[in-house]
CSV table of C-alpha atoms and ligand atoms in Angstrom, one decimal:
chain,number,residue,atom,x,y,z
A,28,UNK,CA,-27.0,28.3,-24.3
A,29,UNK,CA,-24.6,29.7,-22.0
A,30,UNK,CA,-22.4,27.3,-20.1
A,31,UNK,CA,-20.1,27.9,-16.9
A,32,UNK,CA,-18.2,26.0,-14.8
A,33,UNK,CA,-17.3,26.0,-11.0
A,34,UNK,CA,-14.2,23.1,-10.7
A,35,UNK,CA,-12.6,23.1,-7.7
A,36,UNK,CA,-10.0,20.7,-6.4
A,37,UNK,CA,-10.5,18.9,-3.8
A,38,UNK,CA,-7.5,19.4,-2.4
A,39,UNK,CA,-8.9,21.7,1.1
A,40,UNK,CA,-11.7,23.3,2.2
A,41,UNK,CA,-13.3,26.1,0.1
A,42,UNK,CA,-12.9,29.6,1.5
A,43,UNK,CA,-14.7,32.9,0.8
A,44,UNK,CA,-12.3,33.2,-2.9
A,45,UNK,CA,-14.2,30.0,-4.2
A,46,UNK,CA,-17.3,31.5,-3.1
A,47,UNK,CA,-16.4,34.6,-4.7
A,48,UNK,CA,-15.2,32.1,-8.1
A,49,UNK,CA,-19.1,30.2,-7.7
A,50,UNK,CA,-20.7,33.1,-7.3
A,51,UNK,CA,-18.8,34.8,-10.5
A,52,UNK,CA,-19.7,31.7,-12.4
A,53,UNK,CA,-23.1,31.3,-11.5
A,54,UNK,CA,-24.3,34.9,-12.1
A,55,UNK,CA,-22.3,34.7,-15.2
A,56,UNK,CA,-24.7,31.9,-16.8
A,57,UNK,CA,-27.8,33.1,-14.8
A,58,UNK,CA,-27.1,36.4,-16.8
A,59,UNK,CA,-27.9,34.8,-20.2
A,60,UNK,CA,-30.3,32.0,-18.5
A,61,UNK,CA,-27.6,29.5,-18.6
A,62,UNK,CA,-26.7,27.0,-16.7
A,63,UNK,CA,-23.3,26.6,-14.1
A,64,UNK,CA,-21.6,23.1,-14.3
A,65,UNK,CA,-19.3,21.8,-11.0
A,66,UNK,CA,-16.9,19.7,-12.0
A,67,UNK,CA,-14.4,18.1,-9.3
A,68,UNK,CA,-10.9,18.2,-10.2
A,69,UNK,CA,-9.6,15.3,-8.1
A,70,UNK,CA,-6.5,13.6,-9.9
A,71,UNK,CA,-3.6,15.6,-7.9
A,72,UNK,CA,-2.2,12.3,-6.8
A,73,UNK,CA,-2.0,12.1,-2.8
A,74,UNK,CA,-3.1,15.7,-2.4
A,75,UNK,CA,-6.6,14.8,-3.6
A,76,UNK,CA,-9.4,14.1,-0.9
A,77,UNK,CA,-12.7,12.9,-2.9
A,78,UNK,CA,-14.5,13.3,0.5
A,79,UNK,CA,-14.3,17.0,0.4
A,80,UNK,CA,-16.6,16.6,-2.7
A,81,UNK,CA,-20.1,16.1,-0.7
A,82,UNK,CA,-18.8,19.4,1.5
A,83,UNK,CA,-18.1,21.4,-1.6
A,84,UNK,CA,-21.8,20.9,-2.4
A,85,UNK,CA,-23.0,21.5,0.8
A,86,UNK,CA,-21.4,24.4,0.4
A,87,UNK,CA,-22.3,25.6,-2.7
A,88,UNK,CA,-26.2,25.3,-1.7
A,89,UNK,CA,-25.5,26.8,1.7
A,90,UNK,CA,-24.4,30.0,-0.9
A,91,UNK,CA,-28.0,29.5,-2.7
A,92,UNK,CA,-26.2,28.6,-5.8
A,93,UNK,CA,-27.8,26.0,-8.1
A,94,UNK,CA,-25.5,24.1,-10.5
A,95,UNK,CA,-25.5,20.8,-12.7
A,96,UNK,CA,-22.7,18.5,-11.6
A,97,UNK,CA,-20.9,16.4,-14.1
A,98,UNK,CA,-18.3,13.8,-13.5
A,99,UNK,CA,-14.9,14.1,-12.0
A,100,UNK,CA,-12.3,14.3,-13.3
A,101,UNK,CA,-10.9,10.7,-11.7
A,102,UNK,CA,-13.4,8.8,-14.1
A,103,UNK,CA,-11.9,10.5,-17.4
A,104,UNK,CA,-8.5,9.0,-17.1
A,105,UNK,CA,-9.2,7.4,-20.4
A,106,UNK,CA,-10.2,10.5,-22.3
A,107,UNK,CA,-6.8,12.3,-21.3
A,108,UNK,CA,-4.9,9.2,-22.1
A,109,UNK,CA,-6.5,8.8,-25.6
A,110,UNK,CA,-6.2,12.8,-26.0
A,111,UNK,CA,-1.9,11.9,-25.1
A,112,UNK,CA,-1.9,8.8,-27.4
A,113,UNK,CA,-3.3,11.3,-30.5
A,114,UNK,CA,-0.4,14.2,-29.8
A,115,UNK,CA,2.2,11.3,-29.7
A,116,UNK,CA,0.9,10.0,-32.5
A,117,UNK,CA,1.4,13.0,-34.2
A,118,UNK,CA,5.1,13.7,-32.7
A,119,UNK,CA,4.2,16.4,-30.7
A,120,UNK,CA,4.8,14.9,-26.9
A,121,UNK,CA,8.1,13.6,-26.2
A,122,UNK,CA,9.6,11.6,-22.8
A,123,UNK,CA,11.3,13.1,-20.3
A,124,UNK,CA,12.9,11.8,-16.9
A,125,UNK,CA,14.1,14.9,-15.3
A,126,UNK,CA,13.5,15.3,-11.7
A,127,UNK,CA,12.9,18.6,-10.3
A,128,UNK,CA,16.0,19.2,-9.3
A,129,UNK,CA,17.8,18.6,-12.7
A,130,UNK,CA,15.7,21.3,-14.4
A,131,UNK,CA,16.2,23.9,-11.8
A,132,UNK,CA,19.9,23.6,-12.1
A,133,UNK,CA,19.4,23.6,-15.9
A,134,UNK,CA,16.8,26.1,-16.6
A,135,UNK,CA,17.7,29.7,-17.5
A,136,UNK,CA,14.4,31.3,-17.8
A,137,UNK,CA,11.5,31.0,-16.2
A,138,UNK,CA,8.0,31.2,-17.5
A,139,UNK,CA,4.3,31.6,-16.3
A,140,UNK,CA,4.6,27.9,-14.0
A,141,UNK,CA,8.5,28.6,-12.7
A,142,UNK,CA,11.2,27.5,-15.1
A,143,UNK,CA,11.1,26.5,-18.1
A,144,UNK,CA,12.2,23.5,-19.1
A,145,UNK,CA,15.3,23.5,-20.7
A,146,UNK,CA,14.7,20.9,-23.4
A,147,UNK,CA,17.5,18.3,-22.1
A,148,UNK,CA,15.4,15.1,-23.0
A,149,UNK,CA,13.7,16.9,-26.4
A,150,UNK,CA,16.2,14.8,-28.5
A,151,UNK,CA,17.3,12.0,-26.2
A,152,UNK,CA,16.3,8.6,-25.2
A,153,UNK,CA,14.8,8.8,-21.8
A,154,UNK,CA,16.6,7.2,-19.0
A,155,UNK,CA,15.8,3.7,-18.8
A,156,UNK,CA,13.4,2.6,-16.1
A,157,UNK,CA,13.4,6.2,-15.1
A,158,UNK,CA,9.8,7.4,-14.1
A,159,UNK,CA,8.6,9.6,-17.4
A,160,UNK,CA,6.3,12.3,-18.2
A,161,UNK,CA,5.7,13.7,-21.5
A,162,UNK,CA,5.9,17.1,-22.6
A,163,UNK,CA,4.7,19.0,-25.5
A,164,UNK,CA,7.1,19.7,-28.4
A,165,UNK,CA,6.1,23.4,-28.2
A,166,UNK,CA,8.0,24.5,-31.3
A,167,UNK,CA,6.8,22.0,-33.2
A,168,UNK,CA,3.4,21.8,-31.9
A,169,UNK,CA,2.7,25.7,-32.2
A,170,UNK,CA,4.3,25.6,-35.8
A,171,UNK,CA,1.5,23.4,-36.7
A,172,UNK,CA,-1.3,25.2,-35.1
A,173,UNK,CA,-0.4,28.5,-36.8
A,174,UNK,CA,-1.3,31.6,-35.0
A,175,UNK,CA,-4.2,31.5,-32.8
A,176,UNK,CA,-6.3,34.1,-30.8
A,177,UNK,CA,-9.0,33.6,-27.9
A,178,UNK,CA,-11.4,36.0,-26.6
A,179,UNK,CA,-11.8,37.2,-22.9
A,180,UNK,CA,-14.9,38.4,-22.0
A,181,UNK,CA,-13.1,41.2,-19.5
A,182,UNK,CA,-10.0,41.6,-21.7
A,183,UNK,CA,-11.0,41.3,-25.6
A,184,UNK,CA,-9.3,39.5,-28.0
A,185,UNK,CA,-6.0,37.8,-27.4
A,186,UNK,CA,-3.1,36.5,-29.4
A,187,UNK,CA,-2.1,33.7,-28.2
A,188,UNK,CA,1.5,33.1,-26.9
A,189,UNK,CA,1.7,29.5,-25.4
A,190,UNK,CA,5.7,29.5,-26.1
A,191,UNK,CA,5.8,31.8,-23.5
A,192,UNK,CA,5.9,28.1,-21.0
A,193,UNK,CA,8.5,26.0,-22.6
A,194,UNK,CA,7.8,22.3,-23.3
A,195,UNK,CA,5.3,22.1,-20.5
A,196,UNK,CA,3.9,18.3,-19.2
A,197,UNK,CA,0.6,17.0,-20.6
A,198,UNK,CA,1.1,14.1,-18.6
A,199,UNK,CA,2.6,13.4,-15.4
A,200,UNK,CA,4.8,11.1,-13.8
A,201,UNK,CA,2.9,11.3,-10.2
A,202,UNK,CA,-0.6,11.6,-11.8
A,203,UNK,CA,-2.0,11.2,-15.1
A,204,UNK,CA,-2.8,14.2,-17.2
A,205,UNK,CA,-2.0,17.5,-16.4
A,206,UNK,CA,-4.4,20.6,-15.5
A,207,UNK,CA,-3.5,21.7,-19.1
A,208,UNK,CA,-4.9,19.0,-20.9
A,209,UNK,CA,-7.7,17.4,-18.5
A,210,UNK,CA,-9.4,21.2,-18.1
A,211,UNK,CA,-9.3,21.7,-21.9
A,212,UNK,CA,-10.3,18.0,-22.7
A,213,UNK,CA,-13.3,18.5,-19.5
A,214,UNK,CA,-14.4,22.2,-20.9
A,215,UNK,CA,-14.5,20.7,-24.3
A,216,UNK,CA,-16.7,17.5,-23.3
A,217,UNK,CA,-18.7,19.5,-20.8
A,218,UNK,CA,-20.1,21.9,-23.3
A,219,UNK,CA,-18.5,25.0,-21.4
A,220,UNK,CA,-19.3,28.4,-23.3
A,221,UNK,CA,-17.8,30.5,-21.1
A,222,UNK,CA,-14.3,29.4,-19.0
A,223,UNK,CA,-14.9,30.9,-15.9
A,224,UNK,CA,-11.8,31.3,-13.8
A,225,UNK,CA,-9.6,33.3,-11.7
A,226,UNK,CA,-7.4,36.0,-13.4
A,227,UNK,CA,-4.2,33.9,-12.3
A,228,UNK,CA,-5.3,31.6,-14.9
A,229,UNK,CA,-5.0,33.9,-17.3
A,230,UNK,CA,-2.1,33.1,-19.3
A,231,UNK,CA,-3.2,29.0,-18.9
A,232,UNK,CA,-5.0,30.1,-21.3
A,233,UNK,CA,-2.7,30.5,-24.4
A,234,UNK,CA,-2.0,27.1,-23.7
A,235,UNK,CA,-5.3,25.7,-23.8
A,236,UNK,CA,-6.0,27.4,-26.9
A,237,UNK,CA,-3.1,25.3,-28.5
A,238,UNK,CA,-4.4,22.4,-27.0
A,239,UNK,CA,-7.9,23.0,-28.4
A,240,UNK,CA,-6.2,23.8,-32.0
A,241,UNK,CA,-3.7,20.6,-32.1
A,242,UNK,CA,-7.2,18.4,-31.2
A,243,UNK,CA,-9.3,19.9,-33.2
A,244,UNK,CA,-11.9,21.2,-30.5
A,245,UNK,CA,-14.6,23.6,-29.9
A,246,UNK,CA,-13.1,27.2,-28.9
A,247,UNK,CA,-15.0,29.0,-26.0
A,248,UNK,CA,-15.0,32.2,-24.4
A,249,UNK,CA,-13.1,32.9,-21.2
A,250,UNK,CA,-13.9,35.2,-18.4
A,251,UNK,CA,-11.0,35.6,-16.1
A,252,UNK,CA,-12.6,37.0,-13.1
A,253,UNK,CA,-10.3,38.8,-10.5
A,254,UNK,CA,-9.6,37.1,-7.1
A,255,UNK,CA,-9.4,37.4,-3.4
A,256,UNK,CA,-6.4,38.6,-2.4
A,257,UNK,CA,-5.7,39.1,1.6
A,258,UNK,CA,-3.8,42.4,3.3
A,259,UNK,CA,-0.9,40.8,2.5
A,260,UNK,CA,-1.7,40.9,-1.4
A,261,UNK,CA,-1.4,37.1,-1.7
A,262,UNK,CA,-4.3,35.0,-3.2
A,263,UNK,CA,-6.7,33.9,-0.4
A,264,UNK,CA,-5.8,30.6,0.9
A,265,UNK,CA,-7.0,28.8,4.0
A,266,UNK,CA,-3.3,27.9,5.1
A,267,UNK,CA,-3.4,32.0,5.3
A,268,UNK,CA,-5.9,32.1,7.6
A,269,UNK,CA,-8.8,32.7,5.5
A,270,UNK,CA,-11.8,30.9,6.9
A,271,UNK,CA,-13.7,27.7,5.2
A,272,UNK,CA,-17.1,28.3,3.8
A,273,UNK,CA,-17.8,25.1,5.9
A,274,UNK,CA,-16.6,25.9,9.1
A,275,UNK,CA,-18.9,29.4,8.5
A,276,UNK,CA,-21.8,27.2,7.8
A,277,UNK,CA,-21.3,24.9,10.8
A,278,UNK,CA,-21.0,28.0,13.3
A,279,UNK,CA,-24.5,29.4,11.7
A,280,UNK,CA,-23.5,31.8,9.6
A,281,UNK,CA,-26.3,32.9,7.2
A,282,UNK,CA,-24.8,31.6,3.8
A,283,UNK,CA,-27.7,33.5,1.1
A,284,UNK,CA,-26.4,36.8,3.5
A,285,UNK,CA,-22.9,35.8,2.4
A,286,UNK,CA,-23.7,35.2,-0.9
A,287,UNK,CA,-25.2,38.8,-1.2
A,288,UNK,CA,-22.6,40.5,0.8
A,289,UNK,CA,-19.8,39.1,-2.0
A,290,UNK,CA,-22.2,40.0,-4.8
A,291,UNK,CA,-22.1,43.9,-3.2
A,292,UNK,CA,-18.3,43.5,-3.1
A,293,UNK,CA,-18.2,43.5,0.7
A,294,UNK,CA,-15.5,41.0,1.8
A,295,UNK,CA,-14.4,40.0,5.3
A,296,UNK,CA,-11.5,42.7,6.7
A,297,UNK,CA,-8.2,42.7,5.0
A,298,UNK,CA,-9.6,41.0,1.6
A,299,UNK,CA,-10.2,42.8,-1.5
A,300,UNK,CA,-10.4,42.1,-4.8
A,301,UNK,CA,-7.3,41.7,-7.3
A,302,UNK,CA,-7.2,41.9,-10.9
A,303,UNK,CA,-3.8,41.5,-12.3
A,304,UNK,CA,-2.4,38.4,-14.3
A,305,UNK,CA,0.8,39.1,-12.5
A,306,UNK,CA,-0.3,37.9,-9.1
A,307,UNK,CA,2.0,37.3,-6.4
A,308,UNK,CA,1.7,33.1,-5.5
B,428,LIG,N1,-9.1,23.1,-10.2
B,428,LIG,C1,-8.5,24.5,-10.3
B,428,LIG,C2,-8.5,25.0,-8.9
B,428,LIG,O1,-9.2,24.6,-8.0
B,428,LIG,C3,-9.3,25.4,-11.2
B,428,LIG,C4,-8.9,25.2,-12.6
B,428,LIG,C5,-9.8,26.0,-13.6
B,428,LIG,O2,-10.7,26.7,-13.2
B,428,LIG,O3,-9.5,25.9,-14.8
B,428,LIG,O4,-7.8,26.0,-8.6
């Protein structure tokens, strides 16, 4: 059975390029009689409003979507620490104390998620009392995985190059885990088929291939759909003026009219469509 997912963070409103992302996922399972999951991504520290959880579904029905809804990801804290504990064991995660700062002025290249990190606590004691986060040895941890390949639905088979973002952090100093390893634990627990996400979540995905290797779990297919970009070729956002699907609701607007409207690929003025991995932030 196919399985999708919609899983937002409820970080803001949702705007017409989550629609768009619903809608994508939605007719993606309804396509093969399958079924769309929503799963809230709420563990970005401060920036996380639960509340906006009971509008996101609000405004996913206004749409005429149906969905199953499994938990958030606040109530899976364990999971990701247990998933951390087993790469540790296995001397693939490391500690690190560097502050922002420190690996800016450090780093000389930069990767997929800014620079990469330039290794200065792979083979040093942290620094004591020191906040830590712990980052994947990725040398070590794609030498044992071997080589690896994934499969996008839109883009066919991929080789999998997860060096390409350095020693990035499975768990965080400010929050617990990461995106990396909570949406590849969550997929893998949810019984996700088919990743359904934007196309600037593209090259996520070599990491969460690794990820899926080093803890032995199920592989799925991706479908990186393109996004909602605005005239200024930037990814829709509502702090760019883009306007929340639940402010439309509130004002009347017809939401099934919207829903088919995005399906034809008629967008509001000054937003189109994007497909490139290499989208401008
Ligand atoms: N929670 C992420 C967001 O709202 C989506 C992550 C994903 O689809 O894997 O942008």
């Amino acid at each position: 059975m196919t399985v999708t997912r919609f899983a937002p963070s409820p970080n803001g409103a949702l705007h017409l390029g989550h629609a768009y992302a619903a809608i994508v996922a939605a007719d993606r399972a309804a396509q093969d009689g399958g079924t769309m999951l929503l799963r809230i991504e709420d563990i970005d520290g401060p920036r996380s409003r639960p509340e906006l959880a009971d509008e996101f579904r609000a405004d996913l029905a206004w749409l005429g979507l149906s969905w199953r809804e499994v938990g958030a990801q606040s109530g899976r804290i364990a999971a990701y620490r247990a998933a951390a504990a087993s790469l540790r064991a296995d001397g693939l995660l490391y500690p690190c104390s560097c502050t922002r700062a420190e690996i800016a002025a450090h780093a000389t290249q930069s990767g997929p998620d800014g620079p990469i990190y330039p290794g200065t606590c792979r083979h040093r004691p942290p620094a004591p009392d020191a906040p830590l986060a712990w980052r994947l040895d990725m040398a070590a941890a794609v030498s044992r995985a071997g080589p690896l390949t994934w499969f996008d639905e839109r883009r066919g088979e991929q080789r999998a190059e997860p060096a390409m973002f350095g020693d990035v952090v499975l768990w965080r100093k400010d929050a617990p885990a990461s995106y990396h390893l909570a949406a590849t634990l969550d997929d893998a627990t949810d019984g996700v088929s088919v990743v359904t996400r934007g196309i600037d979540l593209f090259r996520a995905s070599h990491v969460h291939r690794l990820l899926q290797a080093l803890l032995d779990l199920p592989v799925p297919r991706w479908h990186h759909h393109p996004v909602l970009v605005g005239a200024d070729g930037h990814k829709l956002a509502k702090r760019r003026g883009s306007a929340g699907l639940a402010e439309r609701r509130r004002a009347g607007e017809d939401g099934a009219a919207l829903r088919i409207a995005i399906q034809a690929g008629l967008f509001d003025t000054g937003v189109s469509l994007a497909d490139t991995i290499d989208l401008a932030p």
